[in-house]
Coordinates of C-alpha atoms in Angstrom, one line a residue:
M6 CA 0.1 -0.3 -0.3
P7 CA 1.8 3.1 -1.1
L8 CA 1.9 5.7 1.6
T9 CA 0.0 8.9 2.2
D10 CA 0.9 12.3 1.8
Q11 CA 0.8 12.9 5.8
E12 CA 3.2 9.4 5.7
I13 CA 5.5 10.5 3.5
L14 CA 5.8 13.9 5.4
A15 CA 6.0 12.5 8.6
R16 CA 8.6 10.3 7.5
A17 CA 10.9 13.4 6.1
I18 CA 10.4 15.5 8.8
S19 CA 12.1 12.6 11.3
V20 CA 15.5 13.2 10.0
P21 CA 17.0 16.1 11.5
S22 CA 18.0 16.7 7.5
G23 CA 14.7 16.8 6.4
Y24 CA 12.9 18.3 9.3
A25 CA 15.6 21.9 8.8
K26 CA 14.1 21.9 5.1
L27 CA 10.7 21.1 5.9
V28 CA 9.7 22.6 9.0
L29 CA 12.2 25.2 9.6
K30 CA 12.9 26.2 5.6
I31 CA 16.6 26.2 6.3
N32 CA 18.5 25.1 2.9
L33 CA 21.2 23.6 4.9
H34 CA 25.0 23.3 3.0
P35 CA 25.5 19.4 2.4
I36 CA 28.2 18.9 5.4
Q37 CA 25.4 20.9 7.6
A38 CA 23.7 18.2 7.0
Q39 CA 26.1 15.5 7.4
V40 CA 26.2 16.7 10.4
L41 CA 23.0 16.8 12.0
D42 CA 22.0 13.3 10.8
S43 CA 25.5 11.7 11.7
L44 CA 24.8 13.7 15.8
F45 CA 21.0 11.7 15.7
N46 CA 22.5 8.4 14.1
D47 CA 26.2 7.8 15.3
K48 CA 25.3 10.4 18.4
K49 CA 28.7 11.9 19.0
V50 CA 29.8 14.4 16.3
V51 CA 32.5 16.7 16.3
F52 CA 32.4 19.5 13.8
R53 CA 35.7 22.1 13.5
C54 CA 34.7 25.0 11.2
A55 CA 35.8 27.9 9.8
N56 CA 34.0 31.5 10.9
G57 CA 30.3 31.9 9.6
V58 CA 29.8 28.8 7.7
G59 CA 26.5 28.8 10.1
K60 CA 27.7 26.6 12.8
T61 CA 25.7 28.6 15.3
S62 CA 23.1 30.1 13.5
I63 CA 21.8 26.9 11.2
V64 CA 23.2 23.4 12.7
L65 CA 22.4 24.3 17.0
V66 CA 19.6 25.9 15.6
C67 CA 18.6 22.8 14.3
A68 CA 19.7 20.6 16.4
I69 CA 18.3 22.3 19.6
L70 CA 14.5 22.8 17.8
Y71 CA 14.7 19.2 16.1
A72 CA 15.6 17.6 19.1
L73 CA 12.8 19.5 20.9
H74 CA 10.2 18.7 18.7
I75 CA 10.3 15.5 17.3
L76 CA 12.6 13.7 20.0
N77 CA 11.3 15.4 23.7
A78 CA 14.9 15.5 24.8
Q79 CA 16.2 17.6 27.5
V80 CA 19.1 20.2 25.5
V81 CA 21.5 21.8 27.2
S82 CA 24.2 23.8 25.8
T83 CA 27.3 26.2 26.7
S84 CA 30.0 27.9 24.6
A85 CA 33.5 30.1 25.9
T86 CA 31.6 33.2 26.1
Y87 CA 27.8 34.2 27.7
R88 CA 28.2 36.7 24.7
Q89 CA 27.7 33.3 22.1
V90 CA 24.5 32.5 24.0
V91 CA 22.6 34.8 24.3
A92 CA 23.9 36.8 21.7
Q93 CA 24.0 34.7 18.6
L94 CA 22.0 31.5 19.7
I95 CA 19.2 32.6 21.4
P96 CA 18.1 35.5 18.5
N97 CA 19.0 32.8 16.2
L98 CA 16.3 30.3 17.6
K99 CA 14.0 33.1 19.0
R100 CA 13.6 33.6 14.8
Y101 CA 11.1 30.4 15.0
S102 CA 9.1 31.0 17.9
H103 CA 7.0 31.6 15.7
L104 CA 6.0 27.6 14.6
Y105 CA 6.2 27.0 18.2
P106 CA 3.6 29.1 20.0
D107 CA 2.9 26.5 22.6
W108 CA 6.4 27.2 23.4
Q109 CA 8.5 30.3 25.7
F110 CA 11.6 31.7 24.0
L111 CA 13.2 32.8 27.1
D112 CA 16.7 34.4 27.7
N113 CA 18.4 31.8 28.0
T114 CA 15.8 28.1 28.4
I115 CA 12.8 27.8 26.1
V116 CA 9.7 26.3 28.5
I117 CA 7.9 23.7 27.2
N118 CA 4.5 22.5 29.6
G119 CA 6.1 24.8 32.4
L120 CA 9.4 22.6 32.3
K121 CA 13.1 24.0 31.3
K122 CA 13.6 22.0 28.2
Y123 CA 16.3 23.9 26.5
I124 CA 19.4 25.9 28.7
G125 CA 22.3 27.7 27.6
F126 CA 24.6 29.2 29.5
S127 CA 29.1 30.2 29.4
A128 CA 31.1 27.3 30.0
G129 CA 32.9 29.1 32.5
P130 CA 35.4 28.2 35.6
D131 CA 32.4 27.1 37.7
A132 CA 31.2 23.1 36.4
A133 CA 29.0 22.9 39.0
S134 CA 26.5 24.3 35.8
F135 CA 26.3 20.8 34.2
Q136 CA 25.7 18.3 37.3
G137 CA 22.4 17.2 37.5
F138 CA 21.4 16.5 33.9
H139 CA 20.8 12.8 32.5
E140 CA 18.5 11.1 29.9
Y141 CA 15.7 9.4 31.3
P142 CA 13.2 6.7 29.6
G143 CA 11.4 8.7 26.7
Q144 CA 14.2 11.8 27.1
P145 CA 17.3 11.6 25.5
L146 CA 19.8 14.1 27.3
L147 CA 21.3 16.1 24.0
M148 CA 24.7 18.2 24.8
L149 CA 26.3 20.8 23.0
V150 CA 29.4 22.5 22.5
D151 CA 30.4 25.8 21.1
E152 CA 33.6 27.6 20.4
A153 CA 34.7 24.3 21.6
A154 CA 38.2 25.9 22.0
G155 CA 37.9 27.7 24.4
V156 CA 35.7 25.6 26.9
G157 CA 37.7 24.2 29.9
A158 CA 38.9 20.8 30.5
N159 CA 36.1 20.7 33.6
I160 CA 33.7 21.1 31.6
F161 CA 34.2 18.1 29.8
E162 CA 34.9 16.2 32.5
Q163 CA 31.4 17.2 33.7
I164 CA 29.8 16.3 30.5
D165 CA 31.7 13.0 30.4
R166 CA 29.5 12.3 33.5
C167 CA 26.4 13.5 32.4
Q168 CA 27.1 10.1 29.8
P169 CA 24.5 12.7 27.1
T170 CA 22.5 10.9 24.3
Y171 CA 23.5 12.8 21.7
Y172 CA 26.9 15.0 21.9
L173 CA 27.9 17.8 19.5
C174 CA 31.4 19.3 19.8
C175 CA 31.9 22.7 17.8
G176 CA 33.7 25.5 17.4
S177 CA 36.7 27.4 15.3
P178 CA 40.4 26.0 16.2
L179 CA 42.6 28.0 18.1
S180 CA 45.8 26.8 19.4
P181 CA 47.0 22.8 19.0
E182 CA 46.0 22.5 22.8
G183 CA 43.1 21.5 25.3
E184 CA 40.5 18.9 25.0
F185 CA 38.6 20.4 21.0
Y186 CA 42.3 20.0 19.7
K187 CA 43.1 16.5 21.7
M188 CA 39.4 15.6 19.6
E189 CA 40.8 16.0 16.6
T190 CA 44.2 14.4 17.1
D191 CA 44.6 12.3 19.6
P192 CA 43.3 8.8 18.5
N193 CA 42.5 7.2 21.8
V194 CA 39.9 10.0 21.4
Y195 CA 39.2 10.5 18.1
R196 CA 38.1 6.9 17.0
F197 CA 35.1 8.0 19.8
F198 CA 33.2 10.8 17.4
K199 CA 32.5 11.1 13.7
H200 CA 34.0 13.9 12.3
Y201 CA 33.6 16.8 9.9
K202 CA 35.1 20.3 8.7
L203 CA 33.7 23.3 6.7
S204 CA 36.3 26.1 5.4
Q205 CA 35.0 29.7 4.4
Y206 CA 35.9 28.1 0.5
Q207 CA 33.3 25.6 1.0
C208 CA 30.2 28.2 1.4
L209 CA 31.3 30.8 -1.3
K210 CA 28.5 32.5 -2.9
E211 CA 29.6 32.0 -6.6
D212 CA 28.8 28.0 -5.4
G213 CA 25.1 29.4 -4.4
Y214 CA 26.2 29.9 -0.8
W215 CA 27.0 32.8 1.6
I216 CA 30.7 34.0 1.6
D217 CA 32.2 36.0 -0.4
R218 CA 35.4 35.2 -2.2
L219 CA 36.6 38.9 -2.0
N220 CA 36.1 39.2 1.8
I221 CA 38.4 35.8 2.0
E222 CA 41.2 37.4 -0.2
Q223 CA 41.1 40.7 1.5
M224 CA 42.1 38.3 5.0
I225 CA 44.7 37.0 3.7
A226 CA 45.9 39.5 2.8
K227 CA 45.6 41.6 5.8
W228 CA 46.9 39.4 7.8
G229 CA 50.2 38.2 5.3
G230 CA 49.2 34.9 3.9
K231 CA 47.4 32.0 4.6
E232 CA 49.4 30.3 6.7
H233 CA 48.9 32.8 9.8
P234 CA 47.0 31.6 12.7
L235 CA 44.0 34.0 12.5
V236 CA 43.4 33.0 8.3
Q237 CA 44.3 29.2 9.0
S238 CA 41.4 29.0 12.1
S239 CA 38.8 31.8 10.8
V240 CA 39.0 30.9 7.0
F241 CA 40.3 27.4 6.5
G242 CA 39.2 26.1 10.1
E243 CA 41.9 24.5 10.4
F244 CA 44.8 24.6 14.0
C245 CA 47.6 27.2 13.9
A246 CA 50.8 25.9 14.3
N247 CA 52.6 27.4 17.1
I248 CA 51.8 28.4 20.4
E249 CA 52.5 31.7 21.6
G250 CA 55.5 31.8 23.9
A251 CA 56.5 27.8 23.2
I252 CA 60.3 27.2 22.5
L253 CA 59.0 25.1 19.6
S254 CA 55.3 24.3 18.0
L255 CA 53.6 21.4 18.7
S256 CA 53.4 20.6 14.9
A257 CA 57.1 20.4 14.5
L258 CA 57.7 18.4 17.6
E259 CA 55.1 15.5 16.4
K260 CA 56.6 15.9 13.2
C261 CA 60.2 14.7 14.9
I262 CA 57.8 12.3 17.3
N263 CA 56.6 10.5 14.1
N264 CA 59.1 11.2 11.5
P265 CA 62.9 11.6 13.9
P266 CA 66.0 12.4 12.5
I267 CA 68.3 9.6 12.3
Y268 CA 70.5 8.4 15.5
V269 CA 73.8 10.0 16.0
P270 CA 76.0 9.7 19.2
G271 CA 77.5 12.3 20.7
P272 CA 78.6 13.8 24.5
R273 CA 76.1 13.3 27.3
C274 CA 74.4 16.0 28.8
S275 CA 71.7 17.0 30.8
G276 CA 69.9 19.6 33.0
I277 CA 67.3 20.7 35.7
D278 CA 64.2 23.4 35.3
F279 CA 63.2 23.9 38.9
G280 CA 59.6 24.4 38.9
G281 CA 57.9 27.0 41.7
G282 CA 54.6 26.9 43.2
I283 CA 52.3 23.7 41.7
A284 CA 54.9 23.6 38.6
E285 CA 56.9 20.8 38.6
T286 CA 60.3 20.0 38.5
A287 CA 61.9 18.5 35.2
I288 CA 64.9 16.8 34.4
Y289 CA 66.3 16.0 31.0
M290 CA 69.1 14.5 29.1
R291 CA 70.5 14.0 26.5
I292 CA 72.9 11.5 24.3
G293 CA 74.5 12.9 20.8
N294 CA 71.2 14.3 19.4
K295 CA 68.3 11.8 21.3

């Protein structure tokens, strides 16, 4: 028996990317659609992206509204700054409030039937804000981390304690350090997530999207080339090569570890770096070039 139009529609909006297109009337970039569908299928996703590619205004908005409407989920989001929540995410959620007349869209929450079903806050030093969230029968838990490169390890620890049903960690990369970097590079962590990346060059107006190529070229020219850390992050969605103030870059260290030079015997030298306060004392020994 063929499906009715209503059954076809119900089946289409049961998929996150279909919900975004048919209910919210959002034309997703193919990678945005992959991120959303993977989040609610594979359950753990990392989305590394350039600036201005619709991470907050499209992907997070679609994920929250789909999870609330279709899955009856408890949704919790955090960001490196409260401004990202109240000035970016919440206003974009409120753009669709007319589709949900029975919901209350407040400053940092969405209330449904008297319950705070969505809560958004900044990832400050107090990780206690993340305690007490869990999935329940008929109510999965969706946790979203925005601007993840600026979120501390203590917040990620509390998220793991909550054991969310669905977990999306997204943001533009900064220096090659921290939990977000570890998710993208550490084999012991990387394998537990599905990974997606979206650069500005993949969202050009000439290809039917929204970013002007001239703006990219101006950014690259202003900062002296494609290798500048700001360009790497904001345009290409890549981690910068160096940590400010470091003796050598992490990328150079990783290359040396993965492809070490031929060992050359030589004099034996040693040294000590005495730690102060809570810092540790480091002792090193070099024999030749090892």
